GROMACS .gro file of N, CA and C in nm:
model
  423
    1MET      N    1  -2.655   1.442   1.404
    1MET     CA    2  -2.626   1.304   1.433
    1MET      C    3  -2.515   1.252   1.341
    2ALA      N    4  -2.424   1.175   1.395
    2ALA     CA    5  -2.312   1.121   1.318
    2ALA      C    6  -2.360   1.011   1.224
    3LYS      N    7  -2.292   1.001   1.111
    3LYS     CA    8  -2.324   0.895   1.016
    3LYS      C    9  -2.276   0.762   1.070
    4GLU      N   10  -2.349   0.657   1.039
    4GLU     CA   11  -2.312   0.524   1.085
    4GLU      C   12  -2.237   0.450   0.973
    5VAL      N   13  -2.121   0.395   1.007
    5VAL     CA   14  -2.043   0.318   0.910
    5VAL      C   15  -2.111   0.183   0.892
    6VAL      N   16  -2.148   0.154   0.767
    6VAL     CA   17  -2.215   0.029   0.734
    6VAL      C   18  -2.112  -0.078   0.698
    7LYS      N   19  -2.006  -0.037   0.628
    7LYS     CA   20  -1.910  -0.133   0.576
    7LYS      C   21  -1.774  -0.067   0.563
    8LYS      N   22  -1.668  -0.144   0.587
    8LYS     CA   23  -1.532  -0.099   0.562
    8LYS      C   24  -1.471  -0.193   0.459
    9VAL      N   25  -1.409  -0.136   0.357
    9VAL     CA   26  -1.352  -0.215   0.249
    9VAL      C   27  -1.205  -0.177   0.234
   10LYS      N   28  -1.119  -0.278   0.216
   10LYS     CA   29  -0.977  -0.253   0.192
   10LYS      C   30  -0.942  -0.304   0.053
   11LEU      N   31  -0.878  -0.219  -0.025
   11LEU     CA   32  -0.835  -0.255  -0.161
   11LEU      C   33  -0.692  -0.210  -0.183
   12GLN      N   34  -0.626  -0.269  -0.281
   12GLN     CA   35  -0.496  -0.220  -0.327
   12GLN      C   36  -0.512  -0.185  -0.474
   13ILE      N   37  -0.497  -0.054  -0.502
   13ILE     CA   38  -0.522  -0.005  -0.638
   13ILE      C   39  -0.400   0.073  -0.684
   14ALA      N   40  -0.370   0.063  -0.813
   14ALA     CA   41  -0.260   0.142  -0.871
   14ALA      C   42  -0.296   0.290  -0.859
   15ALA      N   43  -0.198   0.369  -0.817
   15ALA     CA   44  -0.221   0.513  -0.796
   15ALA      C   45  -0.260   0.582  -0.927
   16GLY      N   46  -0.366   0.659  -0.922
   16GLY     CA   47  -0.411   0.736  -1.037
   16GLY      C   48  -0.476   0.654  -1.146
   17LYS      N   49  -0.501   0.525  -1.123
   17LYS     CA   50  -0.555   0.440  -1.229
   17LYS      C   51  -0.680   0.362  -1.188
   18ALA      N   52  -0.756   0.414  -1.092
   18ALA     CA   53  -0.879   0.346  -1.050
   18ALA      C   54  -0.985   0.363  -1.158
   19THR      N   55  -1.053   0.254  -1.191
   19THR     CA   56  -1.163   0.258  -1.288
   19THR      C   57  -1.282   0.181  -1.229
   20PRO      N   58  -1.403   0.208  -1.277
   20PRO     CA   59  -1.519   0.134  -1.227
   20PRO      C   60  -1.519  -0.014  -1.263
   21ALA      N   61  -1.424  -0.056  -1.343
   21ALA     CA   62  -1.413  -0.198  -1.381
   21ALA      C   63  -1.358  -0.277  -1.261
   22PRO      N   64  -1.361  -0.411  -1.268
   22PRO     CA   65  -1.304  -0.490  -1.159
   22PRO      C   66  -1.158  -0.451  -1.136
   23PRO      N   67  -1.106  -0.457  -1.015
   23PRO     CA   68  -1.165  -0.505  -0.892
   23PRO      C   69  -1.249  -0.400  -0.818
   24VAL      N   70  -1.235  -0.274  -0.854
   24VAL     CA   71  -1.304  -0.167  -0.782
   24VAL      C   72  -1.456  -0.182  -0.794
   25GLY      N   73  -1.505  -0.201  -0.914
   25GLY     CA   74  -1.649  -0.209  -0.938
   25GLY      C   75  -1.715  -0.327  -0.870
   26THR      N   76  -1.649  -0.442  -0.872
   26THR     CA   77  -1.710  -0.561  -0.813
   26THR      C   78  -1.717  -0.554  -0.661
   27VAL      N   79  -1.626  -0.479  -0.600
   27VAL     CA   80  -1.626  -0.467  -0.454
   27VAL      C   81  -1.717  -0.354  -0.408
   28LEU      N   82  -1.709  -0.240  -0.474
   28LEU     CA   83  -1.785  -0.122  -0.429
   28LEU      C   84  -1.925  -0.113  -0.488
   29GLY      N   85  -1.949  -0.177  -0.601
   29GLY     CA   86  -2.081  -0.171  -0.664
   29GLY      C   87  -2.193  -0.220  -0.574
   30PRO      N   88  -2.180  -0.339  -0.513
   30PRO     CA   89  -2.286  -0.389  -0.425
   30PRO      C   90  -2.309  -0.301  -0.301
   31ALA      N   91  -2.209  -0.220  -0.265
   31ALA     CA   92  -2.224  -0.132  -0.149
   31ALA      C   93  -2.311  -0.011  -0.182
   32GLY      N   94  -2.334   0.013  -0.310
   32GLY     CA   95  -2.425   0.119  -0.352
   32GLY      C   96  -2.365   0.258  -0.360
   33ILE      N   97  -2.231   0.269  -0.361
   33ILE     CA   98  -2.173   0.403  -0.374
   33ILE      C   99  -2.148   0.436  -0.521
   34ASN      N  100  -2.134   0.563  -0.550
   34ASN     CA  101  -2.111   0.610  -0.685
   34ASN      C  102  -1.967   0.575  -0.725
   35LEU      N  103  -1.951   0.478  -0.814
   35LEU     CA  104  -1.819   0.429  -0.853
   35LEU      C  105  -1.737   0.537  -0.922
   36GLN      N  106  -1.800   0.612  -1.011
   36GLN     CA  107  -1.727   0.714  -1.085
   36GLN      C  108  -1.677   0.823  -0.991
   37GLU      N  109  -1.757   0.859  -0.892
   37GLU     CA  110  -1.716   0.960  -0.794
   37GLU      C  111  -1.596   0.911  -0.714
   38PHE      N  112  -1.600   0.784  -0.669
   38PHE     CA  113  -1.487   0.728  -0.595
   38PHE      C  114  -1.361   0.729  -0.682
   39CYS      N  115  -1.373   0.681  -0.804
   39CYS     CA  116  -1.256   0.672  -0.893
   39CYS      C  117  -1.194   0.810  -0.917
   40THR      N  118  -1.279   0.910  -0.939
   40THR     CA  119  -1.230   1.046  -0.963
   40THR      C  120  -1.156   1.099  -0.840
   41LYS      N  121  -1.217   1.084  -0.722
   41LYS     CA  122  -1.153   1.133  -0.599
   41LYS      C  123  -1.023   1.059  -0.570
   42TYR      N  124  -1.023   0.928  -0.587
   42TYR     CA  125  -0.903   0.848  -0.562
   42TYR      C  126  -0.791   0.887  -0.660
   43ASN      N  127  -0.824   0.898  -0.788
   43ASN     CA  128  -0.724   0.932  -0.888
   43ASN      C  129  -0.665   1.070  -0.864
   44ASP      N  130  -0.749   1.166  -0.823
   44ASP     CA  131  -0.700   1.301  -0.793
   44ASP      C  132  -0.607   1.298  -0.672
   45ALA      N  133  -0.643   1.221  -0.570
   45ALA     CA  134  -0.565   1.215  -0.446
   45ALA      C  135  -0.431   1.143  -0.465
   46THR      N  136  -0.422   1.055  -0.564
   46THR     CA  137  -0.301   0.975  -0.582
   46THR      C  138  -0.223   1.009  -0.708
   47ARG      N  139  -0.259   1.116  -0.774
   47ARG     CA  140  -0.195   1.152  -0.900
   47ARG      C  141  -0.043   1.166  -0.886
   48ASP      N  142   0.006   1.216  -0.773
   48ASP     CA  143   0.150   1.238  -0.754
   48ASP      C  144   0.229   1.109  -0.728
   49LYS      N  145   0.161   0.998  -0.706
   49LYS     CA  146   0.228   0.871  -0.677
   49LYS      C  147   0.209   0.771  -0.791
   50MET      N  148   0.192   0.817  -0.911
   50MET     CA  149   0.166   0.731  -1.027
   50MET      C  150   0.264   0.615  -1.034
   51GLY      N  151   0.213   0.497  -1.063
   51GLY     CA  152   0.296   0.378  -1.077
   51GLY      C  153   0.304   0.295  -0.951
   52ASP      N  154   0.273   0.353  -0.835
   52ASP     CA  155   0.277   0.279  -0.709
   52ASP      C  156   0.145   0.208  -0.686
   53ILE      N  157   0.148   0.098  -0.612
   53ILE     CA  158   0.028   0.029  -0.567
   53ILE      C  159  -0.001   0.082  -0.428
   54LEU      N  160  -0.119   0.136  -0.406
   54LEU     CA  161  -0.153   0.195  -0.277
   54LEU      C  162  -0.272   0.125  -0.213
   55PRO      N  163  -0.257   0.081  -0.089
   55PRO     CA  164  -0.371   0.028  -0.016
   55PRO      C  165  -0.465   0.143   0.021
   56VAL      N  166  -0.593   0.121   0.013
   56VAL     CA  167  -0.690   0.223   0.050
   56VAL      C  168  -0.797   0.157   0.137
   57GLU      N  169  -0.836   0.226   0.243
   57GLU     CA  170  -0.939   0.177   0.334
   57GLU      C  171  -1.062   0.267   0.316
   58ILE      N  172  -1.171   0.210   0.268
   58ILE     CA  173  -1.292   0.286   0.235
   58ILE      C  174  -1.398   0.261   0.341
   59SER      N  175  -1.449   0.368   0.400
   59SER     CA  176  -1.559   0.359   0.496
   59SER      C  177  -1.687   0.400   0.425
   60ILE      N  178  -1.784   0.309   0.421
   60ILE     CA  179  -1.911   0.336   0.353
   60ILE      C  180  -2.017   0.359   0.459
   61TYR      N  181  -2.090   0.470   0.447
   61TYR     CA  182  -2.189   0.508   0.547
   61TYR      C  183  -2.330   0.467   0.505
   62ASP      N  184  -2.424   0.474   0.599
   62ASP     CA  185  -2.560   0.429   0.573
   62ASP      C  186  -2.633   0.512   0.468
   63ASP      N  187  -2.590   0.638   0.444
   63ASP     CA  188  -2.654   0.720   0.341
   63ASP      C  189  -2.582   0.710   0.205
   64ARG      N  190  -2.501   0.604   0.189
   64ARG     CA  191  -2.426   0.573   0.066
   64ARG      C  192  -2.317   0.675   0.033
   65THR      N  193  -2.273   0.750   0.130
   65THR     CA  194  -2.156   0.834   0.110
   65THR      C  195  -2.035   0.753   0.158
   66PHE      N  196  -1.916   0.805   0.133
   66PHE     CA  197  -1.796   0.731   0.168
   66PHE      C  198  -1.681   0.825   0.199
   67ASP      N  199  -1.587   0.774   0.275
   67ASP     CA  200  -1.458   0.839   0.299
   67ASP      C  201  -1.353   0.733   0.273
   68PHE      N  202  -1.232   0.778   0.238
   68PHE     CA  203  -1.126   0.679   0.224
   68PHE      C  204  -0.995   0.733   0.277
   69VAL      N  205  -0.913   0.641   0.325
   69VAL     CA  206  -0.781   0.674   0.378
   69VAL      C  207  -0.680   0.597   0.293
   70ILE      N  208  -0.583   0.670   0.239
   70ILE     CA  209  -0.480   0.608   0.157
   70ILE      C  210  -0.360   0.578   0.246
   71LYS      N  211  -0.315   0.454   0.240
   71LYS     CA  212  -0.201   0.410   0.321
   71LYS      C  213  -0.073   0.416   0.237
   72THR      N  214   0.041   0.388   0.300
   72THR     CA  215   0.167   0.384   0.227
   72THR      C  216   0.176   0.254   0.147
   73PRO      N  217   0.253   0.254   0.038
   73PRO     CA  218   0.263   0.132  -0.043
   73PRO      C  219   0.314   0.014   0.040
   74PRO      N  220   0.279  -0.109   0.002
   74PRO     CA  221   0.327  -0.226   0.074
   74PRO      C  222   0.480  -0.233   0.076
   75ALA      N  223   0.536  -0.283   0.186
   75ALA     CA  224   0.682  -0.292   0.200
   75ALA      C  225   0.742  -0.375   0.087
   76ALA      N  226   0.678  -0.486   0.053
   76ALA     CA  227   0.730  -0.573  -0.053
   76ALA      C  228   0.739  -0.498  -0.186
   77PHE      N  229   0.639  -0.415  -0.217
   77PHE     CA  230   0.640  -0.336  -0.340
   77PHE      C  231   0.759  -0.240  -0.340
   78LEU      N  232   0.781  -0.170  -0.228
   78LEU     CA  233   0.891  -0.074  -0.219
   78LEU      C  234   1.027  -0.143  -0.227
   79ILE      N  235   1.038  -0.261  -0.165
   79ILE     CA  236   1.164  -0.336  -0.169
   79ILE      C  237   1.194  -0.382  -0.311
   80LYS      N  238   1.094  -0.437  -0.381
   80LYS     CA  239   1.114  -0.482  -0.520
   80LYS      C  240   1.152  -0.363  -0.609
   81LYS      N  241   1.090  -0.248  -0.586
   81LYS     CA  242   1.120  -0.128  -0.664
   81LYS      C  243   1.265  -0.084  -0.641
   82ALA      N  244   1.310  -0.086  -0.515
   82ALA     CA  245   1.446  -0.044  -0.482
   82ALA      C  246   1.549  -0.143  -0.538
   83ALA      N  247   1.518  -0.272  -0.533
   83ALA     CA  248   1.610  -0.375  -0.581
   83ALA      C  249   1.603  -0.393  -0.733
   84LYS      N  250   1.505  -0.329  -0.795
   84LYS     CA  251   1.484  -0.338  -0.941
   84LYS      C  252   1.464  -0.483  -0.986
   85VAL      N  253   1.376  -0.555  -0.914
   85VAL     CA  254   1.340  -0.691  -0.953
   85VAL      C  255   1.189  -0.699  -0.972
   86GLN      N  256   1.145  -0.794  -1.053
   86GLN     CA  257   1.003  -0.811  -1.081
   86GLN      C  258   0.931  -0.882  -0.966
   87LYS      N  259   0.999  -0.983  -0.909
   87LYS     CA  260   0.938  -1.056  -0.799
   87LYS      C  261   1.047  -1.112  -0.709
   88GLY      N  262   1.005  -1.147  -0.587
   88GLY     CA  263   1.099  -1.202  -0.491
   88GLY      C  264   1.134  -1.346  -0.524
   89SER      N  265   1.222  -1.405  -0.442
   89SER     CA  266   1.266  -1.542  -0.461
   89SER      C  267   1.154  -1.640  -0.427
   90THR      N  268   1.149  -1.749  -0.499
   90THR     CA  269   1.051  -1.853  -0.468
   90THR      C  270   1.099  -1.940  -0.352
   91LYS      N  271   1.230  -1.932  -0.321
   91LYS     CA  272   1.286  -2.013  -0.213
   91LYS      C  273   1.312  -1.930  -0.088
   92GLY      N  274   1.259  -1.810  -0.082
   92GLY     CA  275   1.277  -1.725   0.037
   92GLY      C  276   1.421  -1.686   0.058
   93LYS      N  277   1.467  -1.692   0.183
   93LYS     CA  278   1.601  -1.645   0.215
   93LYS      C  279   1.711  -1.744   0.177
   94LYS      N  280   1.675  -1.857   0.118
   94LYS     CA  281   1.776  -1.954   0.074
   94LYS      C  282   1.836  -1.916  -0.062
   95GLU      N  283   1.768  -1.829  -0.135
   95GLU     CA  284   1.814  -1.789  -0.268
   95GLU      C  285   1.791  -1.638  -0.284
   96PHE      N  286   1.900  -1.564  -0.305
   96PHE     CA  287   1.887  -1.419  -0.322
   96PHE      C  288   1.873  -1.384  -0.469
   97VAL      N  289   1.778  -1.295  -0.499
   97VAL     CA  290   1.754  -1.255  -0.638
   97VAL      C  291   1.789  -1.108  -0.662
   98GLY      N  292   1.825  -1.036  -0.556
   98GLY     CA  293   1.860  -0.895  -0.571
   98GLY      C  294   1.925  -0.842  -0.446
   99LYS      N  295   1.969  -0.715  -0.454
   99LYS     CA  296   2.036  -0.651  -0.341
   99LYS      C  297   1.982  -0.510  -0.323
  100ILE      N  298   1.973  -0.469  -0.196
  100ILE     CA  299   1.945  -0.328  -0.164
  100ILE      C  300   2.041  -0.286  -0.054
  101THR      N  301   2.069  -0.158  -0.048
  101THR     CA  302   2.163  -0.106   0.053
  101THR      C  303   2.088  -0.075   0.181
  102ARG      N  304   2.165  -0.062   0.288
  102ARG     CA  305   2.106  -0.025   0.417
  102ARG      C  306   2.041   0.113   0.408
  103ALA      N  307   2.097   0.203   0.327
  103ALA     CA  308   2.039   0.337   0.310
  103ALA      C  309   1.901   0.327   0.245
  104GLN      N  310   1.886   0.237   0.148
  104GLN     CA  311   1.756   0.217   0.085
  104GLN      C  312   1.656   0.158   0.183
  105VAL      N  313   1.703   0.067   0.269
  105VAL     CA  314   1.616   0.007   0.370
  105VAL      C  315   1.567   0.115   0.466
  106THR      N  316   1.659   0.203   0.507
  106THR     CA  317   1.622   0.313   0.599
  106THR      C  318   1.520   0.406   0.533
  107GLU      N  319   1.540   0.435   0.406
  107GLU     CA  320   1.445   0.521   0.333
  107GLU      C  321   1.306   0.457   0.326
  108ILE      N  322   1.301   0.328   0.297
  108ILE     CA  323   1.173   0.255   0.292
  108ILE      C  324   1.109   0.254   0.431
  109ALA      N  325   1.190   0.232   0.535
  109ALA     CA  326   1.139   0.228   0.673
  109ALA      C  327   1.079   0.364   0.711
  110GLU      N  328   1.143   0.473   0.670
  110GLU     CA  329   1.090   0.606   0.701
  110GLU      C  330   0.957   0.630   0.628
  111THR      N  331   0.946   0.578   0.507
  111THR     CA  332   0.821   0.590   0.431
  111THR      C  333   0.709   0.511   0.497
  112LYS      N  334   0.741   0.388   0.542
  112LYS     CA  335   0.641   0.297   0.598
  112LYS      C  336   0.610   0.321   0.746
  113LEU      N  337   0.690   0.402   0.815
  113LEU     CA  338   0.677   0.417   0.960
  113LEU      C  339   0.535   0.445   1.010
  114PRO      N  340   0.456   0.531   0.943
  114PRO     CA  341   0.319   0.555   0.995
  114PRO      C  342   0.230   0.430   0.995
  115ASP      N  343   0.255   0.336   0.906
  115ASP     CA  344   0.170   0.217   0.894
  115ASP      C  345   0.230   0.093   0.961
  116LEU      N  346   0.352   0.104   1.014
  116LEU     CA  347   0.415  -0.012   1.077
  116LEU      C  348   0.389  -0.013   1.227
  117ASN      N  349   0.406  -0.129   1.287
  117ASN     CA  350   0.391  -0.145   1.430
  117ASN      C  351   0.526  -0.117   1.496
  118ALA      N  352   0.579   0.004   1.477
  118ALA     CA  353   0.709   0.042   1.531
  118ALA      C  354   0.705   0.188   1.573
  119TYR      N  355   0.780   0.218   1.679
  119TYR     CA  356   0.783   0.355   1.728
  119TYR      C  357   0.904   0.433   1.679
  120THR      N  358   1.012   0.364   1.646
  120THR     CA  359   1.133   0.432   1.600
  120THR      C  360   1.171   0.383   1.461
  121VAL      N  361   1.255   0.462   1.395
  121VAL     CA  362   1.301   0.425   1.262
  121VAL      C  363   1.388   0.299   1.270
  122GLU      N  364   1.464   0.285   1.379
  122GLU     CA  365   1.550   0.166   1.394
  122GLU      C  366   1.466   0.038   1.399
  123ASP      N  367   1.354   0.044   1.471
  123ASP     CA  368   1.265  -0.073   1.476
  123ASP      C  369   1.203  -0.100   1.339
  124ALA      N  370   1.166   0.007   1.269
  124ALA     CA  371   1.108  -0.007   1.136
  124ALA      C  372   1.209  -0.067   1.039
  125VAL      N  373   1.337  -0.027   1.052
  125VAL     CA  374   1.443  -0.081   0.967
  125VAL      C  375   1.453  -0.232   0.985
  126LYS      N  376   1.444  -0.280   1.110
  126LYS     CA  377   1.451  -0.424   1.136
  126LYS      C  378   1.336  -0.498   1.069
  127ILE      N  379   1.216  -0.439   1.073
  127ILE     CA  380   1.100  -0.501   1.008
  127ILE      C  381   1.120  -0.510   0.857
  128ILE      N  382   1.166  -0.401   0.797
  128ILE     CA  383   1.187  -0.397   0.652
  128ILE      C  384   1.300  -0.492   0.611
  129GLU      N  385   1.408  -0.497   0.690
  129GLU     CA  386   1.517  -0.591   0.661
  129GLU      C  387   1.466  -0.735   0.662
  130GLY      N  388   1.386  -0.769   0.761
  130GLY     CA  389   1.329  -0.904   0.770
  130GLY      C  390   1.244  -0.937   0.650
  131THR      N  391   1.163  -0.841   0.607
  131THR     CA  392   1.079  -0.861   0.489
  131THR      C  393   1.165  -0.882   0.366
  132ALA      N  394   1.269  -0.800   0.351
  132ALA     CA  395   1.357  -0.810   0.234
  132ALA      C  396   1.426  -0.945   0.229
  133VAL      N  397   1.483  -0.989   0.341
  133VAL     CA  398   1.555  -1.116   0.344
  133VAL      C  399   1.459  -1.232   0.313
  134ASN      N  400   1.340  -1.228   0.366
  134ASN     CA  401   1.243  -1.335   0.340
  134ASN      C  402   1.194  -1.334   0.195
  135MET      N  403   1.211  -1.221   0.128
  135MET     CA  404   1.175  -1.214  -0.015
  135MET      C  405   1.290  -1.257  -0.103
  136GLY      N  406   1.408  -1.283  -0.044
  136GLY     CA  407   1.526  -1.319  -0.123
  136GLY      C  408   1.601  -1.197  -0.174
  137ILE      N  409   1.588  -1.085  -0.103
  137ILE     CA  410   1.661  -0.962  -0.137
  137ILE      C  411   1.768  -0.942  -0.030
  138GLU      N  412   1.894  -0.940  -0.071
  138GLU     CA  413   2.004  -0.927   0.023
  138GLU      C  414   2.022  -0.781   0.063
  139VAL      N  415   2.045  -0.756   0.192
  139VAL     CA  416   2.070  -0.621   0.243
  139VAL      C  417   2.221  -0.607   0.260
  140VAL      N  418   2.280  -0.513   0.186
  140VAL     CA  419   2.425  -0.491   0.192
  140VAL      C  420   2.453  -0.353   0.250
  141GLU      N  421   2.577  -0.336   0.300
  141GLU     CA  422   2.615  -0.207   0.361
  141GLU      C  423   2.629  -0.097   0.260
   0.00000   0.00000   0.00000
């Protein structure tokens, strides 16, 4: 018989740095899963992406076991990393705080393609460009 999913939890955790302390412990503790086991598995799975923030979707089953799926980093995180800025503009597209090239946008779009609502890289590029401009990051040739 298949296990029944009791709860699905979505978190954003730094790669390789999950600990049983908040926010992981406060979200997963009440679900009754082994926090140390989750942290160990997550850290092992994300060791190669150290420094990135990764969304993770955790499925918790009725027998207190779990599975998790690691998604690609958020587009805003990748754009800020490429533009080498700490945060986006507070005034949106009215004030630019950084620049990224079209090649960098294409690279980010290729990374994000599995998690975006787009079928082609060209469509994904348009989504990433829109996100960048709304963050106050100028896209240059």
